[in-house]
Amino acid sequence: MKLSLNRRYSFPASHRLFRSEWTQEQNTQTFGKCANAHGHGHNYTIEVAVRGPVNPETGMIANLAELDQFVQEKVLRDFDHVYLNEQIPEFRDCVPTTENLCRVIFCRLSGFPHARVVSVRIEETTKNSFEYRVDEHE
Ligand code: NI
């Protein structure tokens, strides 16, 4: 039997949605106000799900302290209070939409040694959220 463990984290960061090879007009047409020159911020909430068998001795899928430490090292340390476009290498050539943020954070967390990271869900605002999930059959 397998269970999932979901844990939430949050960090504030800023971003600007634009492509440098496009004109400002094209960017505004595609990204609206999110293309404005000086960027804007969000309080991102991320929910990480790990899945695996329950260890019969501990009764746990993974130790929360180990997960917290891993997320801190791989994500929060770099992403907290930064301008995503310039301070996160993965976004040098990639628009920092929340879709892409899900993908980048999932990749960074995929090496968690104690259980399998199966999804990363991010709330950008109270109105929208995005989720990157591995296929069930993988
Ligand atoms: Ni935004």
PDB file of C-alpha atoms and ligand atoms in Angstrom:
ATOM      1  CA  MET A   1       0.000   0.000   0.000  1.00  0.00           C
ATOM      2  CA  LYS A   2       1.185   3.482  -0.812  1.00  0.00           C
ATOM      3  CA  LEU A   3       0.194   6.776   0.724  1.00  0.00           C
ATOM      4  CA  SER A   4       0.892  10.375  -0.113  1.00  0.00           C
ATOM      5  CA  LEU A   5       2.306  13.029   2.120  1.00  0.00           C
ATOM      6  CA  ASN A   6       1.563  16.656   1.229  1.00  0.00           C
ATOM      7  CA  ARG A   7       3.487  19.509   2.746  1.00  0.00           C
ATOM      8  CA  ARG A   8       3.060  23.237   2.143  1.00  0.00           C
ATOM      9  CA  TYR A   9       5.705  25.937   1.969  1.00  0.00           C
ATOM     10  CA  SER A  10       5.602  29.553   0.921  1.00  0.00           C
ATOM     11  CA  PHE A  11       7.898  32.263  -0.306  1.00  0.00           C
ATOM     12  CA  PRO A  12       7.525  35.735  -1.785  1.00  0.00           C
ATOM     13  CA  ALA A  13       9.237  36.459  -5.099  1.00  0.00           C
ATOM     14  CA  SER A  14       8.858  38.795  -8.044  1.00  0.00           C
ATOM     15  CA  HIS A  15       8.804  38.185 -11.754  1.00  0.00           C
ATOM     16  CA  ARG A  16       8.047  39.734 -15.107  1.00  0.00           C
ATOM     17  CA  LEU A  17       6.462  37.808 -17.935  1.00  0.00           C
ATOM     18  CA  PHE A  18       8.116  38.795 -21.186  1.00  0.00           C
ATOM     19  CA  ARG A  19      10.329  37.573 -23.974  1.00  0.00           C
ATOM     20  CA  SER A  20      13.282  39.827 -24.741  1.00  0.00           C
ATOM     21  CA  GLU A  21      13.155  39.021 -28.466  1.00  0.00           C
ATOM     22  CA  TRP A  22       9.576  40.307 -28.674  1.00  0.00           C
ATOM     23  CA  THR A  23       8.516  43.957 -28.809  1.00  0.00           C
ATOM     24  CA  GLN A  24       6.880  45.442 -25.720  1.00  0.00           C
ATOM     25  CA  GLU A  25       3.642  45.508 -27.719  1.00  0.00           C
ATOM     26  CA  GLN A  26       3.794  41.757 -28.417  1.00  0.00           C
ATOM     27  CA  ASN A  27       4.633  41.093 -24.778  1.00  0.00           C
ATOM     28  CA  THR A  28       1.735  43.217 -23.528  1.00  0.00           C
ATOM     29  CA  GLN A  29      -0.597  41.539 -25.978  1.00  0.00           C
ATOM     30  CA  THR A  30       0.375  38.116 -24.652  1.00  0.00           C
ATOM     31  CA  PHE A  31       1.073  38.717 -20.979  1.00  0.00           C
ATOM     32  CA  GLY A  32      -0.967  41.863 -20.243  1.00  0.00           C
ATOM     33  CA  LYS A  33       0.075  43.811 -17.139  1.00  0.00           C
ATOM     34  CA  CYS A  34       2.412  40.958 -16.184  1.00  0.00           C
ATOM     35  CA  ALA A  35       4.747  42.287 -18.913  1.00  0.00           C
ATOM     36  CA  ASN A  36       5.130  45.686 -17.210  1.00  0.00           C
ATOM     37  CA  ALA A  37       8.718  46.851 -17.059  1.00  0.00           C
ATOM     38  CA  HIS A  38       9.548  46.564 -13.366  1.00  0.00           C
ATOM     39  CA  GLY A  39       7.859  43.280 -12.564  1.00  0.00           C
ATOM     40  CA  HIS A  40       5.499  42.466  -9.699  1.00  0.00           C
ATOM     41  CA  GLY A  41       5.431  40.113  -6.755  1.00  0.00           C
ATOM     42  CA  HIS A  42       3.504  37.129  -5.495  1.00  0.00           C
ATOM     43  CA  ASN A  43       3.344  35.187  -2.274  1.00  0.00           C
ATOM     44  CA  TYR A  44       3.718  31.748  -3.729  1.00  0.00           C
ATOM     45  CA  THR A  45       2.439  28.766  -1.820  1.00  0.00           C
ATOM     46  CA  ILE A  46       3.852  25.477  -2.941  1.00  0.00           C
ATOM     47  CA  GLU A  47       2.509  22.085  -2.023  1.00  0.00           C
ATOM     48  CA  VAL A  48       4.855  19.156  -2.469  1.00  0.00           C
ATOM     49  CA  ALA A  49       3.481  15.611  -2.547  1.00  0.00           C
ATOM     50  CA  VAL A  50       5.660  12.578  -1.932  1.00  0.00           C
ATOM     51  CA  ARG A  51       4.477   9.039  -2.244  1.00  0.00           C
ATOM     52  CA  GLY A  52       5.752   5.711  -1.042  1.00  0.00           C
ATOM     53  CA  PRO A  53       5.285   2.817   1.291  1.00  0.00           C
ATOM     54  CA  VAL A  54       4.846   3.462   4.988  1.00  0.00           C
ATOM     55  CA  ASN A  55       7.927   2.419   6.890  1.00  0.00           C
ATOM     56  CA  PRO A  56       6.663  -0.228   9.353  1.00  0.00           C
ATOM     57  CA  GLU A  57       9.032   0.875  12.089  1.00  0.00           C
ATOM     58  CA  THR A  58       8.409   4.640  11.957  1.00  0.00           C
ATOM     59  CA  GLY A  59       4.862   4.578  10.573  1.00  0.00           C
ATOM     60  CA  MET A  60       5.898   7.338   8.163  1.00  0.00           C
ATOM     61  CA  ILE A  61       6.404   7.726   4.422  1.00  0.00           C
ATOM     62  CA  ALA A  62       9.197  10.200   5.008  1.00  0.00           C
ATOM     63  CA  ASN A  63      10.455  12.222   7.894  1.00  0.00           C
ATOM     64  CA  LEU A  64       8.997  15.747   7.663  1.00  0.00           C
ATOM     65  CA  ALA A  65      12.177  17.273   9.037  1.00  0.00           C
ATOM     66  CA  GLU A  66      14.167  15.642   6.219  1.00  0.00           C
ATOM     67  CA  LEU A  67      11.669  16.851   3.622  1.00  0.00           C
ATOM     68  CA  ASP A  68      11.727  20.370   5.071  1.00  0.00           C
ATOM     69  CA  GLN A  69      15.494  20.458   5.014  1.00  0.00           C
ATOM     70  CA  PHE A  70      15.600  19.205   1.425  1.00  0.00           C
ATOM     71  CA  VAL A  71      13.035  21.772   0.226  1.00  0.00           C
ATOM     72  CA  GLN A  72      14.893  24.480   2.095  1.00  0.00           C
ATOM     73  CA  GLU A  73      18.209  23.581   0.431  1.00  0.00           C
ATOM     74  CA  LYS A  74      16.913  22.972  -3.073  1.00  0.00           C
ATOM     75  CA  VAL A  75      14.233  25.634  -3.362  1.00  0.00           C
ATOM     76  CA  LEU A  76      13.508  28.063  -0.538  1.00  0.00           C
ATOM     77  CA  ARG A  77      17.102  29.153  -0.012  1.00  0.00           C
ATOM     78  CA  ASP A  78      17.327  30.283  -3.646  1.00  0.00           C
ATOM     79  CA  PHE A  79      13.756  31.424  -4.330  1.00  0.00           C
ATOM     80  CA  ASP A  80      12.862  33.440  -1.232  1.00  0.00           C
ATOM     81  CA  HIS A  81      12.660  37.222  -1.898  1.00  0.00           C
ATOM     82  CA  VAL A  82      14.295  37.151  -5.346  1.00  0.00           C
ATOM     83  CA  TYR A  83      13.558  38.399  -8.841  1.00  0.00           C
ATOM     84  CA  LEU A  84      12.989  35.062 -10.555  1.00  0.00           C
ATOM     85  CA  ASN A  85      13.926  36.279 -14.052  1.00  0.00           C
ATOM     86  CA  GLU A  86      17.468  37.185 -13.075  1.00  0.00           C
ATOM     87  CA  GLN A  87      18.309  35.316  -9.912  1.00  0.00           C
ATOM     88  CA  ILE A  88      17.186  31.807 -10.816  1.00  0.00           C
ATOM     89  CA  PRO A  89      19.383  30.340 -13.578  1.00  0.00           C
ATOM     90  CA  GLU A  90      16.566  28.187 -14.986  1.00  0.00           C
ATOM     91  CA  PHE A  91      14.680  31.377 -15.907  1.00  0.00           C
ATOM     92  CA  ARG A  92      17.445  33.093 -17.837  1.00  0.00           C
ATOM     93  CA  ASP A  93      15.924  31.781 -21.080  1.00  0.00           C
ATOM     94  CA  CYS A  94      12.507  30.704 -19.879  1.00  0.00           C
ATOM     95  CA  VAL A  95       9.471  32.830 -19.004  1.00  0.00           C
ATOM     96  CA  PRO A  96       8.845  32.517 -15.251  1.00  0.00           C
ATOM     97  CA  THR A  97       5.167  31.678 -15.445  1.00  0.00           C
ATOM     98  CA  THR A  98       3.827  29.576 -12.615  1.00  0.00           C
ATOM     99  CA  GLU A  99       3.566  26.649 -15.042  1.00  0.00           C
ATOM    100  CA  ASN A 100       7.322  26.856 -15.559  1.00  0.00           C
ATOM    101  CA  LEU A 101       7.901  27.460 -11.861  1.00  0.00           C
ATOM    102  CA  CYS A 102       6.123  24.160 -11.119  1.00  0.00           C
ATOM    103  CA  ARG A 103       8.378  22.361 -13.569  1.00  0.00           C
ATOM    104  CA  VAL A 104      11.578  23.934 -12.267  1.00  0.00           C
ATOM    105  CA  ILE A 105      10.735  23.253  -8.622  1.00  0.00           C
ATOM    106  CA  PHE A 106       9.672  19.693  -9.407  1.00  0.00           C
ATOM    107  CA  CYS A 107      13.022  19.088 -11.132  1.00  0.00           C
ATOM    108  CA  ARG A 108      14.941  20.493  -8.184  1.00  0.00           C
ATOM    109  CA  LEU A 109      13.039  18.264  -5.750  1.00  0.00           C
ATOM    110  CA  SER A 110      13.045  15.088  -7.801  1.00  0.00           C
ATOM    111  CA  GLY A 111      16.208  13.806  -6.129  1.00  0.00           C
ATOM    112  CA  PHE A 112      14.649  13.548  -2.665  1.00  0.00           C
ATOM    113  CA  PRO A 113      16.203  10.334  -1.376  1.00  0.00           C
ATOM    114  CA  HIS A 114      13.526   9.164   1.080  1.00  0.00           C
ATOM    115  CA  ALA A 115      10.333   9.042  -0.997  1.00  0.00           C
ATOM    116  CA  ARG A 116       9.226   9.806  -4.512  1.00  0.00           C
ATOM    117  CA  VAL A 117       8.184  13.387  -5.246  1.00  0.00           C
ATOM    118  CA  VAL A 118       5.033  12.938  -7.338  1.00  0.00           C
ATOM    119  CA  SER A 119       3.686  16.455  -7.672  1.00  0.00           C
ATOM    120  CA  VAL A 120       4.326  20.108  -7.080  1.00  0.00           C
ATOM    121  CA  ARG A 121       1.318  22.376  -6.881  1.00  0.00           C
ATOM    122  CA  ILE A 122       1.718  26.127  -6.697  1.00  0.00           C
ATOM    123  CA  GLU A 123      -0.808  28.765  -5.727  1.00  0.00           C
ATOM    124  CA  GLU A 124       0.186  32.043  -7.293  1.00  0.00           C
ATOM    125  CA  THR A 125      -2.880  33.937  -6.084  1.00  0.00           C
ATOM    126  CA  THR A 126      -6.037  32.902  -4.287  1.00  0.00           C
ATOM    127  CA  LYS A 127      -7.646  32.542  -7.700  1.00  0.00           C
ATOM    128  CA  ASN A 128      -5.221  30.318  -9.546  1.00  0.00           C
ATOM    129  CA  SER A 129      -3.027  27.339  -8.960  1.00  0.00           C
ATOM    130  CA  PHE A 130      -0.938  25.065 -11.146  1.00  0.00           C
ATOM    131  CA  GLU A 131       0.251  21.525 -10.714  1.00  0.00           C
ATOM    132  CA  TYR A 132       3.040  19.442 -12.182  1.00  0.00           C
ATOM    133  CA  ARG A 133       2.469  15.742 -11.640  1.00  0.00           C
ATOM    134  CA  VAL A 134       4.271  12.588 -12.747  1.00  0.00           C
ATOM    135  CA  ASP A 135       2.152  10.155 -14.731  1.00  0.00           C
ATOM    136  CA  GLU A 136       0.644   7.463 -12.539  1.00  0.00           C
ATOM    137  CA  HIS A 137       2.083   4.632 -14.645  1.00  0.00           C
ATOM    138  CA  GLU A 138       5.651   5.931 -14.500  1.00  0.00           C
TER     139      GLU A 138
HETATM  140 NI    NI B   1       2.645  37.362 -11.840  1.00  0.00          NI
END
